Amino acid sequence: MQPDDFIGAPDDATSQTTVADTSDGSALRFDTTPPSRDRTNSAGDAAASNAVTMPPRVFPDDALPVDGMIGQINGRPVFADDVLADLADTLAAKGRQLNAAEFQDQAKAEITQAVRATLQSRLILAEAERALAENEWAAVRYMREQQRDTLLRKHGLGSLKATDRVLREETGRGLEETLVRFQEGVITRTYLNQNLNALINVTRRDIVRFYQENLDRFQPEPVRDLTIIVTDTPEAADLVQAELNKGVAFSEIAAGPLNRLTTDGTMPAVKGDRPFDRPEIETPMVAAEEGAWFGPVRVDDGRQWFVKVDRVERAPHVSLEDAQASIEAALREQQQRLRTEQFLARLSDQGNFTEPEEMVDALTSIAMSRYATP
C-alpha cells in the first residue's frame, strides 16, 4: 500500500470528516454497555497504538473543566472540548443575546446535533482503523509526516513553537491536534470511498425511469386562467355574439343572465391542454393566444360555448439529455443517504458508547457555566 492509495485531506488541514446527519437519529441505537476487551484484535491494537490521545486541559478559571471527559465511544474518551470547540463562537454570541432559559434550550439543540455528528464520526473512524493493515498504517504515518512538514514550512519556517502558536491563533487547535484531525480525515475518507461510496451505482436505465416517472417535473403542462360562457340555445348564443360585437366585456356577459353557468364563468389555473375531454373546445383553446376568445362552439349536449383565455403560463421543458446530470446526482445522493443510514445502524449495533443524552446534558451544563448570562 502506497500513500497515493489514500484519499488526501483538503487544503484546510484542520477539517474533520463527518457523515450526513440522520434527522431523527433513527440510524443510531444508543447503548451504554462498556466496551468489552474480547473485541480487541490486531487491527484494533494497531489503531490504538497509532492514535494520539490529547490529555485533558483544565483551566483554573473555569467553573467546569472544558476538557473534562464526558463519555466514551468504543473505549476512547470523549472530552468536552472535542464537541464544544467548534461551537464556542456560536454559543458565546447566543449567551450574550439570550436569557438563561432561552440559551439553555438553543445550546442543547446545537450540542445535540454536534454530539450526534461526533458519535457518527468516531464510530466510522474506529471501523476504518480496524480495517487498516500494518502497511496501510505506515502509509498513513507517512502522509501525516508530510503534512507536518508542510505546516512547519507554511506557518513556522520550521519552528515547532511558531507553527503551534500560529495554528492556535488561526484555528484554535495546536499542531498535534491539527495532525490528529488530518490523520483521522484521511483514514475516514479513504474507508468511506472504498467501502461505501464505491457501492453507489446509477445506470442509464435508472435515469430514464426517474425522468419518465417524474415527467410533470421536467415537462410541466401549461396552466390557463379561463372565462367561459355557456348557452342552452342557438338564439342565446346569437345574443352573446351580438353583445360581444358591440364591445361589451367578455367578463360582464359571463357574469350576466345569458350565461347558464352557476358562477361568473371564471375558471382559474386550469391545468393542461385537455382539461374538459372535449376536443372541439380544447383544440381552439390551445391555439388561442392570451387575451383571445372564441365561440360559439357547439358541444355534444347541444350547448354553445364561448371561451376566453385570460392568461397562459408555460413553464420551460427540460429534455432527458439536459436533465440527466441532475438526475444522476439526485439518485446518487439518495443511494448514499440510504447506504449511510444502514452503515451507521450496523456500527451502532456493534459499538459501545456512552448514552448520547448523558453527554448532551454534561455539555449543556458546561455551556451554561461558560456562556450563559447570569
mmCIF file of C-alpha atoms in Angstrom:
data_model
loop_
_atom_site.group_PDB
_atom_site.id
_atom_site.type_symbol
_atom_site.label_atom_id
_atom_site.label_comp_id
_atom_site.label_asym_id
_atom_site.label_seq_id
_atom_site.Cartn_x
_atom_site.Cartn_y
_atom_site.Cartn_z
ATOM 1 C CA MET A 1 0.000 0.000 0.000
ATOM 2 C CA GLN A 2 1.362 3.363 -1.051
ATOM 3 C CA PRO A 3 0.411 6.840 0.205
ATOM 4 C CA ASP A 4 -1.269 7.509 -3.146
ATOM 5 C CA ASP A 5 -3.766 4.759 -2.342
ATOM 6 C CA PHE A 6 -5.275 7.021 0.310
ATOM 7 C CA ILE A 7 -7.578 9.924 -0.290
ATOM 8 C CA GLY A 8 -5.711 13.043 0.710
ATOM 9 C CA ALA A 9 -7.031 15.706 3.045
ATOM 10 C CA PRO A 10 -8.302 19.027 1.728
ATOM 11 C CA ASP A 11 -6.171 22.155 1.828
ATOM 12 C CA ASP A 12 -7.663 23.019 5.192
ATOM 13 C CA ALA A 13 -5.799 20.530 7.308
ATOM 14 C CA THR A 14 -7.945 21.270 10.308
ATOM 15 C CA SER A 15 -11.128 19.975 8.702
ATOM 16 C CA GLN A 16 -12.851 16.961 10.198
ATOM 17 C CA THR A 17 -14.813 14.393 8.252
ATOM 18 C CA THR A 18 -18.399 13.840 9.332
ATOM 19 C CA VAL A 19 -21.231 11.808 7.895
ATOM 20 C CA ALA A 20 -24.633 13.142 6.836
ATOM 21 C CA ASP A 21 -26.823 13.530 9.892
ATOM 22 C CA THR A 22 -29.968 11.481 10.215
ATOM 23 C CA SER A 23 -32.672 13.991 11.018
ATOM 24 C CA ASP A 24 -34.368 11.975 13.729
ATOM 25 C CA GLY A 25 -31.376 9.985 14.909
ATOM 26 C CA SER A 26 -33.145 6.764 13.941
ATOM 27 C CA ALA A 27 -29.962 5.299 12.465
ATOM 28 C CA LEU A 28 -28.433 5.126 15.921
ATOM 29 C CA ARG A 29 -29.325 2.729 18.709
ATOM 30 C CA PHE A 30 -27.971 4.089 21.952
ATOM 31 C CA ASP A 31 -26.071 1.544 24.047
ATOM 32 C CA THR A 32 -24.365 2.245 27.371
ATOM 33 C CA THR A 33 -22.690 -1.155 27.680
ATOM 34 C CA PRO A 34 -18.987 -0.624 28.465
ATOM 35 C CA PRO A 35 -16.543 -1.802 25.803
ATOM 36 C CA SER A 36 -15.571 -5.461 26.046
ATOM 37 C CA ARG A 37 -11.939 -6.481 25.927
ATOM 38 C CA ASP A 38 -12.535 -9.581 23.830
ATOM 39 C CA ARG A 39 -13.360 -7.436 20.789
ATOM 40 C CA THR A 40 -9.823 -6.067 20.522
ATOM 41 C CA ASN A 41 -7.915 -7.592 17.625
ATOM 42 C CA SER A 42 -4.614 -6.933 15.955
ATOM 43 C CA ALA A 43 -6.145 -4.203 13.817
ATOM 44 C CA GLY A 44 -7.657 -2.645 16.918
ATOM 45 C CA ASP A 45 -4.300 -2.798 18.690
ATOM 46 C CA ALA A 46 -2.732 -1.093 15.688
ATOM 47 C CA ALA A 47 -5.408 1.588 15.776
ATOM 48 C CA ALA A 48 -4.857 2.177 19.459
ATOM 49 C CA SER A 49 -1.091 2.343 19.097
ATOM 50 C CA ASN A 50 -1.272 4.759 16.200
ATOM 51 C CA ALA A 51 -3.967 7.027 17.617
ATOM 52 C CA VAL A 52 -2.959 10.140 19.514
ATOM 53 C CA THR A 53 -4.970 10.977 22.636
ATOM 54 C CA MET A 54 -4.802 14.581 23.714
ATOM 55 C CA PRO A 55 -4.544 14.986 27.510
ATOM 56 C CA PRO A 56 -7.355 16.936 29.133
ATOM 57 C CA ARG A 57 -6.640 20.639 29.541
ATOM 58 C CA VAL A 58 -8.066 22.225 32.672
ATOM 59 C CA PHE A 59 -8.105 25.989 33.026
ATOM 60 C CA PRO A 60 -8.234 27.060 36.687
ATOM 61 C CA ASP A 61 -10.558 29.999 35.973
ATOM 62 C CA ASP A 62 -13.244 27.723 34.506
ATOM 63 C CA ALA A 63 -16.217 26.781 36.654
ATOM 64 C CA LEU A 64 -16.112 23.392 34.933
ATOM 65 C CA PRO A 65 -13.133 21.897 33.048
ATOM 66 C CA VAL A 66 -13.641 22.484 29.340
ATOM 67 C CA ASP A 67 -11.738 19.328 28.545
ATOM 68 C CA GLY A 68 -13.341 17.154 31.178
ATOM 69 C CA MET A 69 -14.170 13.647 29.972
ATOM 70 C CA ILE A 70 -17.890 13.418 29.251
ATOM 71 C CA GLY A 71 -18.081 9.868 27.905
ATOM 72 C CA GLN A 72 -16.505 7.247 25.690
ATOM 73 C CA ILE A 73 -17.039 5.879 22.201
ATOM 74 C CA ASN A 74 -15.699 2.399 21.564
ATOM 75 C CA GLY A 75 -13.367 2.736 24.540
ATOM 76 C CA ARG A 76 -11.919 6.095 23.554
ATOM 77 C CA PRO A 77 -12.604 9.086 25.783
ATOM 78 C CA VAL A 78 -14.692 11.995 24.580
ATOM 79 C CA PHE A 79 -13.653 15.307 26.098
ATOM 80 C CA ALA A 80 -15.895 18.338 26.311
ATOM 81 C CA ASP A 81 -13.661 20.358 24.022
ATOM 82 C CA ASP A 82 -13.983 17.694 21.304
ATOM 83 C CA VAL A 83 -17.557 18.914 20.872
ATOM 84 C CA LEU A 84 -17.600 22.467 22.203
ATOM 85 C CA ALA A 85 -14.560 23.833 20.374
ATOM 86 C CA ASP A 86 -16.411 24.264 17.088
ATOM 87 C CA LEU A 87 -19.479 25.717 18.849
ATOM 88 C CA ALA A 88 -17.642 28.232 21.032
ATOM 89 C CA ASP A 89 -18.259 31.338 18.909
ATOM 90 C CA THR A 90 -21.926 30.481 18.320
ATOM 91 C CA LEU A 91 -22.597 29.712 21.969
ATOM 92 C CA ALA A 92 -20.768 32.814 23.153
ATOM 93 C CA ALA A 93 -22.863 35.017 20.848
ATOM 94 C CA LYS A 94 -26.128 33.407 21.944
ATOM 95 C CA GLY A 95 -25.097 33.691 25.577
ATOM 96 C CA ARG A 96 -24.856 37.458 25.180
ATOM 97 C CA GLN A 97 -28.165 37.750 23.333
ATOM 98 C CA LEU A 98 -30.495 35.369 25.191
ATOM 99 C CA ASN A 99 -31.686 34.936 28.742
ATOM 100 C CA ALA A 100 -30.580 31.822 30.577
ATOM 101 C CA ALA A 101 -33.666 29.712 29.799
ATOM 102 C CA GLU A 102 -33.637 30.564 26.077
ATOM 103 C CA PHE A 103 -29.904 29.993 25.888
ATOM 104 C CA GLN A 104 -30.208 26.575 27.525
ATOM 105 C CA ASP A 105 -32.816 25.440 25.001
ATOM 106 C CA GLN A 106 -30.846 26.640 21.971
ATOM 107 C CA ALA A 107 -27.498 25.462 23.315
ATOM 108 C CA LYS A 108 -28.912 21.999 23.964
ATOM 109 C CA ALA A 109 -30.229 21.796 20.400
ATOM 110 C CA GLU A 110 -26.837 22.815 18.962
ATOM 111 C CA ILE A 111 -24.979 20.432 21.255
ATOM 112 C CA THR A 112 -27.332 17.530 20.448
ATOM 113 C CA GLN A 113 -26.513 17.839 16.743
ATOM 114 C CA ALA A 114 -22.793 18.111 17.493
ATOM 115 C CA VAL A 115 -22.814 15.057 19.767
ATOM 116 C CA ARG A 116 -24.642 13.025 17.128
ATOM 117 C CA ALA A 117 -22.094 14.064 14.479
ATOM 118 C CA THR A 118 -19.206 13.267 16.832
ATOM 119 C CA LEU A 119 -20.658 9.862 17.647
ATOM 120 C CA GLN A 120 -21.115 9.002 13.987
ATOM 121 C CA SER A 121 -17.626 10.178 13.068
ATOM 122 C CA ARG A 122 -15.998 8.256 15.907
ATOM 123 C CA LEU A 123 -17.873 5.058 15.081
ATOM 124 C CA ILE A 124 -16.773 5.273 11.458
ATOM 125 C CA LEU A 125 -13.200 6.132 12.413
ATOM 126 C CA ALA A 126 -12.987 3.108 14.699
ATOM 127 C CA GLU A 127 -14.298 0.853 11.935
ATOM 128 C CA ALA A 128 -11.866 2.370 9.438
ATOM 129 C CA GLU A 129 -8.893 1.980 11.763
ATOM 130 C CA ARG A 130 -9.747 -1.660 12.465
ATOM 131 C CA ALA A 131 -9.713 -2.309 8.717
ATOM 132 C CA LEU A 132 -6.180 -0.935 8.222
ATOM 133 C CA ALA A 133 -3.326 -3.390 7.794
ATOM 134 C CA GLU A 134 0.136 -2.514 9.138
ATOM 135 C CA ASN A 135 1.443 -1.439 5.739
ATOM 136 C CA GLU A 136 -1.566 0.870 5.407
ATOM 137 C CA TRP A 137 -0.821 2.358 8.798
ATOM 138 C CA ALA A 138 2.688 3.009 7.538
ATOM 139 C CA ALA A 139 1.240 4.920 4.596
ATOM 140 C CA VAL A 140 -0.946 6.959 6.958
ATOM 141 C CA ARG A 141 2.037 7.811 9.157
ATOM 142 C CA TYR A 142 3.999 8.855 6.085
ATOM 143 C CA MET A 143 1.217 11.189 4.945
ATOM 144 C CA ARG A 144 0.964 12.637 8.449
ATOM 145 C CA GLU A 145 4.676 13.417 8.479
ATOM 146 C CA GLN A 146 4.391 15.007 5.069
ATOM 147 C CA GLN A 147 1.550 17.194 6.341
ATOM 148 C CA ARG A 148 3.584 18.072 9.440
ATOM 149 C CA ASP A 149 6.486 19.252 7.295
ATOM 150 C CA THR A 150 4.074 21.295 5.150
ATOM 151 C CA LEU A 151 2.590 23.019 8.187
ATOM 152 C CA LEU A 152 6.027 23.762 9.616
ATOM 153 C CA ARG A 153 7.135 25.394 6.381
ATOM 154 C CA LYS A 154 3.893 27.293 5.892
ATOM 155 C CA HIS A 155 3.331 28.628 9.401
ATOM 156 C CA GLY A 156 6.581 28.496 11.319
ATOM 157 C CA LEU A 157 9.542 28.459 8.948
ATOM 158 C CA GLY A 158 10.497 25.160 10.534
ATOM 159 C CA SER A 159 9.827 26.164 14.128
ATOM 160 C CA LEU A 160 7.551 23.875 16.154
ATOM 161 C CA LYS A 161 6.642 26.590 18.653
ATOM 162 C CA ALA A 162 5.894 29.174 15.962
ATOM 163 C CA THR A 163 3.778 26.711 13.980
ATOM 164 C CA ASP A 164 1.833 25.673 17.068
ATOM 165 C CA ARG A 165 1.220 29.314 18.023
ATOM 166 C CA VAL A 166 0.042 30.337 14.536
ATOM 167 C CA LEU A 167 -2.291 27.358 14.237
ATOM 168 C CA ARG A 168 -3.833 28.088 17.636
ATOM 169 C CA GLU A 169 -4.380 31.705 16.663
ATOM 170 C CA GLU A 170 -5.920 30.830 13.287
ATOM 171 C CA THR A 171 -7.857 27.637 14.075
ATOM 172 C CA GLY A 172 -7.975 27.229 17.849
ATOM 173 C CA ARG A 173 -6.024 23.957 17.579
ATOM 174 C CA GLY A 174 -2.328 23.306 18.049
ATOM 175 C CA LEU A 175 -0.039 21.372 15.738
ATOM 176 C CA GLU A 176 -0.568 17.938 17.276
ATOM 177 C CA GLU A 177 -4.362 18.211 17.324
ATOM 178 C CA THR A 178 -4.290 19.505 13.747
ATOM 179 C CA LEU A 179 -2.276 16.480 12.679
ATOM 180 C CA VAL A 180 -4.602 14.122 14.546
ATOM 181 C CA ARG A 181 -7.586 15.545 12.678
ATOM 182 C CA PHE A 182 -5.708 15.350 9.391
ATOM 183 C CA GLN A 183 -4.892 11.684 10.017
ATOM 184 C CA GLU A 184 -8.459 10.847 11.033
ATOM 185 C CA GLY A 185 -9.803 12.610 7.950
ATOM 186 C CA VAL A 186 -7.514 10.668 5.611
ATOM 187 C CA ILE A 187 -8.439 7.332 7.174
ATOM 188 C CA THR A 188 -12.161 8.026 7.265
ATOM 189 C CA ARG A 189 -12.495 9.426 3.750
ATOM 190 C CA THR A 190 -10.470 6.586 2.287
ATOM 191 C CA TYR A 191 -12.570 3.985 4.076
ATOM 192 C CA LEU A 192 -15.857 5.584 3.026
ATOM 193 C CA ASN A 193 -14.759 5.912 -0.585
ATOM 194 C CA GLN A 194 -13.650 2.285 -0.745
ATOM 195 C CA ASN A 195 -16.432 0.666 1.276
ATOM 196 C CA LEU A 196 -19.458 2.925 0.930
ATOM 197 C CA ASN A 197 -19.228 5.339 -1.980
ATOM 198 C CA ALA A 198 -17.827 2.667 -4.294
ATOM 199 C CA LEU A 199 -21.067 0.696 -3.903
ATOM 200 C CA ILE A 200 -23.169 3.517 -5.355
ATOM 201 C CA ASN A 201 -24.169 2.779 -8.939
ATOM 202 C CA VAL A 202 -26.603 4.770 -11.092
ATOM 203 C CA THR A 203 -27.304 3.333 -14.537
ATOM 204 C CA ARG A 204 -28.729 4.949 -17.651
ATOM 205 C CA ARG A 205 -31.871 2.870 -17.119
ATOM 206 C CA ASP A 206 -32.257 4.354 -13.623
ATOM 207 C CA ILE A 207 -32.023 7.859 -15.057
ATOM 208 C CA VAL A 208 -34.573 7.214 -17.820
ATOM 209 C CA ARG A 209 -37.013 5.600 -15.394
ATOM 210 C CA PHE A 210 -36.745 8.542 -12.978
ATOM 211 C CA TYR A 211 -37.324 11.004 -15.838
ATOM 212 C CA GLN A 212 -40.416 9.180 -17.040
ATOM 213 C CA GLU A 213 -41.848 8.760 -13.550
ATOM 214 C CA ASN A 214 -41.397 12.485 -12.906
ATOM 215 C CA LEU A 215 -42.380 13.800 -16.318
ATOM 216 C CA ASP A 216 -44.565 16.529 -14.812
ATOM 217 C CA ARG A 217 -41.450 17.996 -13.240
ATOM 218 C CA PHE A 218 -39.442 18.086 -16.464
ATOM 219 C CA GLN A 219 -42.261 18.731 -18.936
ATOM 220 C CA PRO A 220 -44.873 20.655 -16.939
ATOM 221 C CA GLU A 221 -48.253 21.202 -18.544
ATOM 222 C CA PRO A 222 -49.391 24.762 -19.278
ATOM 223 C CA VAL A 223 -51.740 26.497 -16.859
ATOM 224 C CA ARG A 224 -54.512 28.810 -18.063
ATOM 225 C CA ASP A 225 -56.995 31.180 -16.493
ATOM 226 C CA LEU A 226 -60.246 30.895 -18.457
ATOM 227 C CA THR A 227 -63.616 32.617 -18.561
ATOM 228 C CA ILE A 228 -66.443 30.529 -20.025
ATOM 229 C CA ILE A 229 -69.952 31.385 -21.222
ATOM 230 C CA VAL A 230 -72.374 28.516 -21.865
ATOM 231 C CA THR A 231 -75.780 28.974 -23.528
ATOM 232 C CA ASP A 232 -78.610 26.476 -23.941
ATOM 233 C CA THR A 233 -79.938 27.583 -27.339
ATOM 234 C CA PRO A 234 -78.593 28.956 -30.618
ATOM 235 C CA GLU A 235 -80.705 32.068 -30.038
ATOM 236 C CA ALA A 236 -78.986 32.776 -26.731
ATOM 237 C CA ALA A 237 -75.633 32.221 -28.410
ATOM 238 C CA ASP A 238 -76.588 34.790 -31.032
ATOM 239 C CA LEU A 239 -77.357 37.300 -28.276
ATOM 240 C CA VAL A 240 -73.972 36.707 -26.668
ATOM 241 C CA GLN A 241 -72.289 37.116 -30.044
ATOM 242 C CA ALA A 242 -74.149 40.378 -30.622
ATOM 243 C CA GLU A 243 -73.131 41.765 -27.226
ATOM 244 C CA LEU A 244 -69.504 40.860 -27.846
ATOM 245 C CA ASN A 245 -69.627 42.506 -31.261
ATOM 246 C CA LYS A 246 -70.865 45.698 -29.566
ATOM 247 C CA GLY A 247 -67.737 45.669 -27.406
ATOM 248 C CA VAL A 248 -69.300 44.517 -24.152
ATOM 249 C CA ALA A 249 -66.621 42.982 -21.934
ATOM 250 C CA PHE A 250 -66.491 39.188 -22.016
ATOM 251 C CA SER A 251 -66.387 39.046 -18.204
ATOM 252 C CA GLU A 252 -69.513 41.231 -17.941
ATOM 253 C CA ILE A 253 -71.520 38.900 -20.156
ATOM 254 C CA ALA A 254 -70.156 35.849 -18.333
ATOM 255 C CA ALA A 255 -71.424 37.262 -15.058
ATOM 256 C CA GLY A 256 -74.859 38.055 -16.531
ATOM 257 C CA PRO A 257 -78.086 36.123 -17.154
ATOM 258 C CA LEU A 258 -77.102 34.844 -20.607
ATOM 259 C CA ASN A 259 -74.502 32.540 -19.029
ATOM 260 C CA ARG A 260 -76.088 29.281 -17.874
ATOM 261 C CA LEU A 261 -73.151 28.516 -15.555
ATOM 262 C CA THR A 262 -73.981 28.992 -11.893
ATOM 263 C CA THR A 263 -70.787 31.003 -11.392
ATOM 264 C CA ASP A 264 -69.442 34.070 -13.133
ATOM 265 C CA GLY A 265 -67.711 31.784 -15.614
ATOM 266 C CA THR A 266 -64.167 32.261 -14.312
ATOM 267 C CA MET A 267 -62.019 29.142 -14.126
ATOM 268 C CA PRO A 268 -58.551 29.961 -12.728
ATOM 269 C CA ALA A 269 -55.478 27.734 -13.009
ATOM 270 C CA VAL A 270 -56.851 25.186 -15.458
ATOM 271 C CA LYS A 271 -54.022 22.709 -15.927
ATOM 272 C CA GLY A 272 -53.081 21.022 -19.161
ATOM 273 C CA ASP A 273 -54.262 21.048 -22.761
ATOM 274 C CA ARG A 274 -57.064 18.501 -22.226
ATOM 275 C CA PRO A 275 -58.947 19.639 -19.125
ATOM 276 C CA PHE A 276 -62.502 19.084 -20.448
ATOM 277 C CA ASP A 277 -62.090 15.966 -22.586
ATOM 278 C CA ARG A 278 -63.835 17.908 -25.371
ATOM 279 C CA PRO A 279 -61.552 18.191 -28.423
ATOM 280 C CA GLU A 280 -63.896 20.697 -30.081
ATOM 281 C CA ILE A 281 -63.195 23.112 -27.173
ATOM 282 C CA GLU A 282 -59.606 22.190 -26.399
ATOM 283 C CA THR A 283 -58.206 22.457 -29.938
ATOM 284 C CA PRO A 284 -59.062 26.159 -30.365
ATOM 285 C CA MET A 285 -58.172 26.792 -26.718
ATOM 286 C CA VAL A 286 -54.615 25.508 -27.253
ATOM 287 C CA ALA A 287 -54.280 27.646 -30.382
ATOM 288 C CA ALA A 288 -55.636 30.814 -28.719
ATOM 289 C CA GLU A 289 -53.241 33.497 -27.570
ATOM 290 C CA GLU A 290 -53.511 35.094 -24.156
ATOM 291 C CA GLY A 291 -56.433 37.544 -24.129
ATOM 292 C CA ALA A 292 -58.213 35.986 -27.134
ATOM 293 C CA TRP A 293 -61.664 34.384 -27.133
ATOM 294 C CA PHE A 294 -63.506 32.042 -29.456
ATOM 295 C CA GLY A 295 -67.029 30.705 -29.901
ATOM 296 C CA PRO A 296 -69.720 29.771 -30.148
ATOM 297 C CA VAL A 297 -68.692 26.108 -30.256
ATOM 298 C CA ARG A 298 -71.486 23.545 -30.158
ATOM 299 C CA VAL A 299 -70.704 20.526 -27.955
ATOM 300 C CA ASP A 300 -72.344 17.093 -27.991
ATOM 301 C CA ASP A 301 -75.045 18.024 -25.444
ATOM 302 C CA GLY A 302 -76.287 20.827 -27.729
ATOM 303 C CA ARG A 303 -74.961 23.717 -25.651
ATOM 304 C CA GLN A 304 -72.916 26.563 -27.094
ATOM 305 C CA TRP A 305 -69.561 27.520 -25.510
ATOM 306 C CA PHE A 306 -67.671 30.785 -25.623
ATOM 307 C CA VAL A 307 -64.165 30.619 -24.095
ATOM 308 C CA LYS A 308 -61.746 33.437 -23.308
ATOM 309 C CA VAL A 309 -58.099 32.667 -22.462
ATOM 310 C CA ASP A 310 -57.242 35.296 -19.838
ATOM 311 C CA ARG A 311 -53.754 34.029 -19.002
ATOM 312 C CA VAL A 312 -51.364 31.313 -20.153
ATOM 313 C CA GLU A 313 -48.403 30.118 -18.111
ATOM 314 C CA ARG A 314 -45.998 27.843 -19.952
ATOM 315 C CA ALA A 315 -43.019 26.574 -17.956
ATOM 316 C CA PRO A 316 -39.935 25.579 -19.944
ATOM 317 C CA HIS A 317 -39.449 21.883 -20.702
ATOM 318 C CA VAL A 318 -36.208 20.115 -19.820
ATOM 319 C CA SER A 319 -35.107 17.288 -22.087
ATOM 320 C CA LEU A 320 -33.738 13.995 -20.794
ATOM 321 C CA GLU A 321 -30.294 14.936 -22.080
ATOM 322 C CA ASP A 322 -30.332 18.236 -20.204
ATOM 323 C CA ALA A 323 -31.730 16.674 -17.040
ATOM 324 C CA GLN A 324 -29.601 13.551 -16.815
ATOM 325 C CA ALA A 325 -26.721 15.134 -14.859
ATOM 326 C CA SER A 326 -29.001 16.476 -12.137
ATOM 327 C CA ILE A 327 -30.987 13.216 -12.055
ATOM 328 C CA GLU A 328 -27.827 11.170 -11.641
ATOM 329 C CA ALA A 329 -26.658 13.432 -8.809
ATOM 330 C CA ALA A 330 -30.033 13.121 -7.058
ATOM 331 C CA LEU A 331 -30.078 9.335 -7.390
ATOM 332 C CA ARG A 332 -26.506 9.084 -6.130
ATOM 333 C CA GLU A 333 -27.383 11.236 -3.135
ATOM 334 C CA GLN A 334 -30.438 9.071 -2.482
ATOM 335 C CA GLN A 335 -28.372 5.882 -2.590
ATOM 336 C CA GLN A 336 -25.673 7.401 -0.423
ATOM 337 C CA ARG A 337 -28.182 8.522 2.200
ATOM 338 C CA LEU A 338 -29.754 5.055 2.362
ATOM 339 C CA ARG A 339 -26.433 3.211 2.490
ATOM 340 C CA THR A 340 -25.115 5.640 5.099
ATOM 341 C CA GLU A 341 -28.142 5.064 7.335
ATOM 342 C CA GLN A 342 -27.727 1.288 7.021
ATOM 343 C CA PHE A 343 -23.984 1.591 7.632
ATOM 344 C CA LEU A 344 -24.438 3.731 10.743
ATOM 345 C CA ALA A 345 -27.128 1.399 12.070
ATOM 346 C CA ARG A 346 -24.701 -1.525 11.809
ATOM 347 C CA LEU A 347 -21.888 0.403 13.504
ATOM 348 C CA SER A 348 -24.273 1.479 16.260
ATOM 349 C CA ASP A 349 -25.389 -2.107 16.867
ATOM 350 C CA GLN A 350 -21.772 -3.245 17.123
ATOM 351 C CA GLY A 351 -20.394 -0.263 19.027
ATOM 352 C CA ASN A 352 -20.172 0.624 22.700
ATOM 353 C CA PHE A 353 -20.624 4.226 23.771
ATOM 354 C CA THR A 354 -21.955 6.450 26.485
ATOM 355 C CA GLU A 355 -25.613 7.355 26.207
ATOM 356 C CA PRO A 356 -25.646 10.465 23.969
ATOM 357 C CA GLU A 357 -28.215 12.163 26.195
ATOM 358 C CA GLU A 358 -25.754 11.927 29.085
ATOM 359 C CA MET A 359 -23.066 13.639 27.026
ATOM 360 C CA VAL A 360 -25.522 16.307 25.888
ATOM 361 C CA ASP A 361 -26.578 17.039 29.470
ATOM 362 C CA ALA A 362 -22.967 17.309 30.633
ATOM 363 C CA LEU A 363 -22.023 19.601 27.753
ATOM 364 C CA THR A 364 -25.104 21.770 28.256
ATOM 365 C CA SER A 365 -24.103 22.277 31.902
ATOM 366 C CA ILE A 366 -20.616 23.319 30.828
ATOM 367 C CA ALA A 367 -22.033 25.651 28.171
ATOM 368 C CA MET A 368 -24.384 27.226 30.742
ATOM 369 C CA SER A 369 -21.461 27.784 33.113
ATOM 370 C CA ARG A 370 -19.212 29.300 30.464
ATOM 371 C CA TYR A 371 -21.535 31.267 28.179
ATOM 372 C CA ALA A 372 -24.968 31.916 29.703
ATOM 373 C CA THR A 373 -25.775 35.360 31.070
ATOM 374 C CA PRO A 374 -26.305 35.101 34.855
#
